[in-house]
Coordinates of C-alpha atoms in Angstrom, one line a residue:
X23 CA 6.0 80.8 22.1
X24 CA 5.7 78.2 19.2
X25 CA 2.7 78.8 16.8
X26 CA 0.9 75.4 16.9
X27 CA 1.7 74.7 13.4
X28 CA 5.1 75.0 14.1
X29 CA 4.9 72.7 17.0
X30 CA 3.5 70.2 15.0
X31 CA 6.1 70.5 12.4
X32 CA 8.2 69.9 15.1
X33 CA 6.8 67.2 17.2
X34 CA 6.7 65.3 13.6
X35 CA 10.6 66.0 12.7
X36 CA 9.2 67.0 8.9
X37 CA 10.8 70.3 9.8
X38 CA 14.0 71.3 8.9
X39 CA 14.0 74.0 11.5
X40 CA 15.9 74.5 14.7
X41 CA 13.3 75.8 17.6
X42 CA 15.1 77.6 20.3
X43 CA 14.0 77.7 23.8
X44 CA 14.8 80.3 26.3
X45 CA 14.0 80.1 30.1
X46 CA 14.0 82.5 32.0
X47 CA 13.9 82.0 35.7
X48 CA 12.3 85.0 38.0
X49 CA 14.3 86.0 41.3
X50 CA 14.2 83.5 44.3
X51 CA 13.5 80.4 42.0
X52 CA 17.5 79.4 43.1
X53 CA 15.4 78.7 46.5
X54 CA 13.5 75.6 45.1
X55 CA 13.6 72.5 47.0
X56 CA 15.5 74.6 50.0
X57 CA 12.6 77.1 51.1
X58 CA 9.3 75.7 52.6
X59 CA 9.7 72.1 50.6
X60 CA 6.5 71.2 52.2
X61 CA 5.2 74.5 50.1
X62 CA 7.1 74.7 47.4
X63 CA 8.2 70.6 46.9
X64 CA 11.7 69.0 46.9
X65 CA 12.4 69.8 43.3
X66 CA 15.5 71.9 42.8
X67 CA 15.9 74.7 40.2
X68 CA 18.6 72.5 39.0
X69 CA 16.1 69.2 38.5
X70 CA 13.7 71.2 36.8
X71 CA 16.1 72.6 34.3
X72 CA 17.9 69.1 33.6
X73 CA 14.4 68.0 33.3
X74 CA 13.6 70.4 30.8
X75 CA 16.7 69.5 28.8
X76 CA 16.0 66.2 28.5
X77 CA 12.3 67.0 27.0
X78 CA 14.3 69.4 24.3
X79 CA 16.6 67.2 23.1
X80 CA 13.7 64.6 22.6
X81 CA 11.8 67.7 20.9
X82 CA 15.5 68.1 19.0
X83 CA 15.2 71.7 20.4
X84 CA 17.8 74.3 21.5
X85 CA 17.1 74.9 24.8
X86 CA 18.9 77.7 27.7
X87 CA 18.2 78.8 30.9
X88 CA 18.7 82.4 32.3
X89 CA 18.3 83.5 36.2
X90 CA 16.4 87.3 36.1
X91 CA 17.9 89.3 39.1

């Protein structure tokens, strides 16, 4: 979590700072967009965590993703 004051140091690119960003995906969420779509939507694990890249590297972020077994 990002205290807001460092998100807005962020957000502003006054920081010199490098925010890192870990993800970490609970069991099953491999299933996205395969299991009940009409549930769960079409969106893969995959889109979500290319989407998620693309908003840290606007943020100038680090950002990883991890699958929890």
């Amino acid at each position: 979590v990002i205290p807001w004051e460092g998100r807005e140091r962020m957000m502003s690119g006054v920081s010199d700072e490098r925010f890192r960003i870990l993800i970490l995906n609970g069991p099953n969420l491999n299933l996205l967009g395969r299991r009940e779509p009409s549930v769960y939507g079409a969106a893969t694990l995959a889109d979500i965590e290319r989407d998620c890249r693309v908003q840290a590297e606007q943020w100038g972020v680090e950002l990883d993703n991890a699958q929890h077994v």
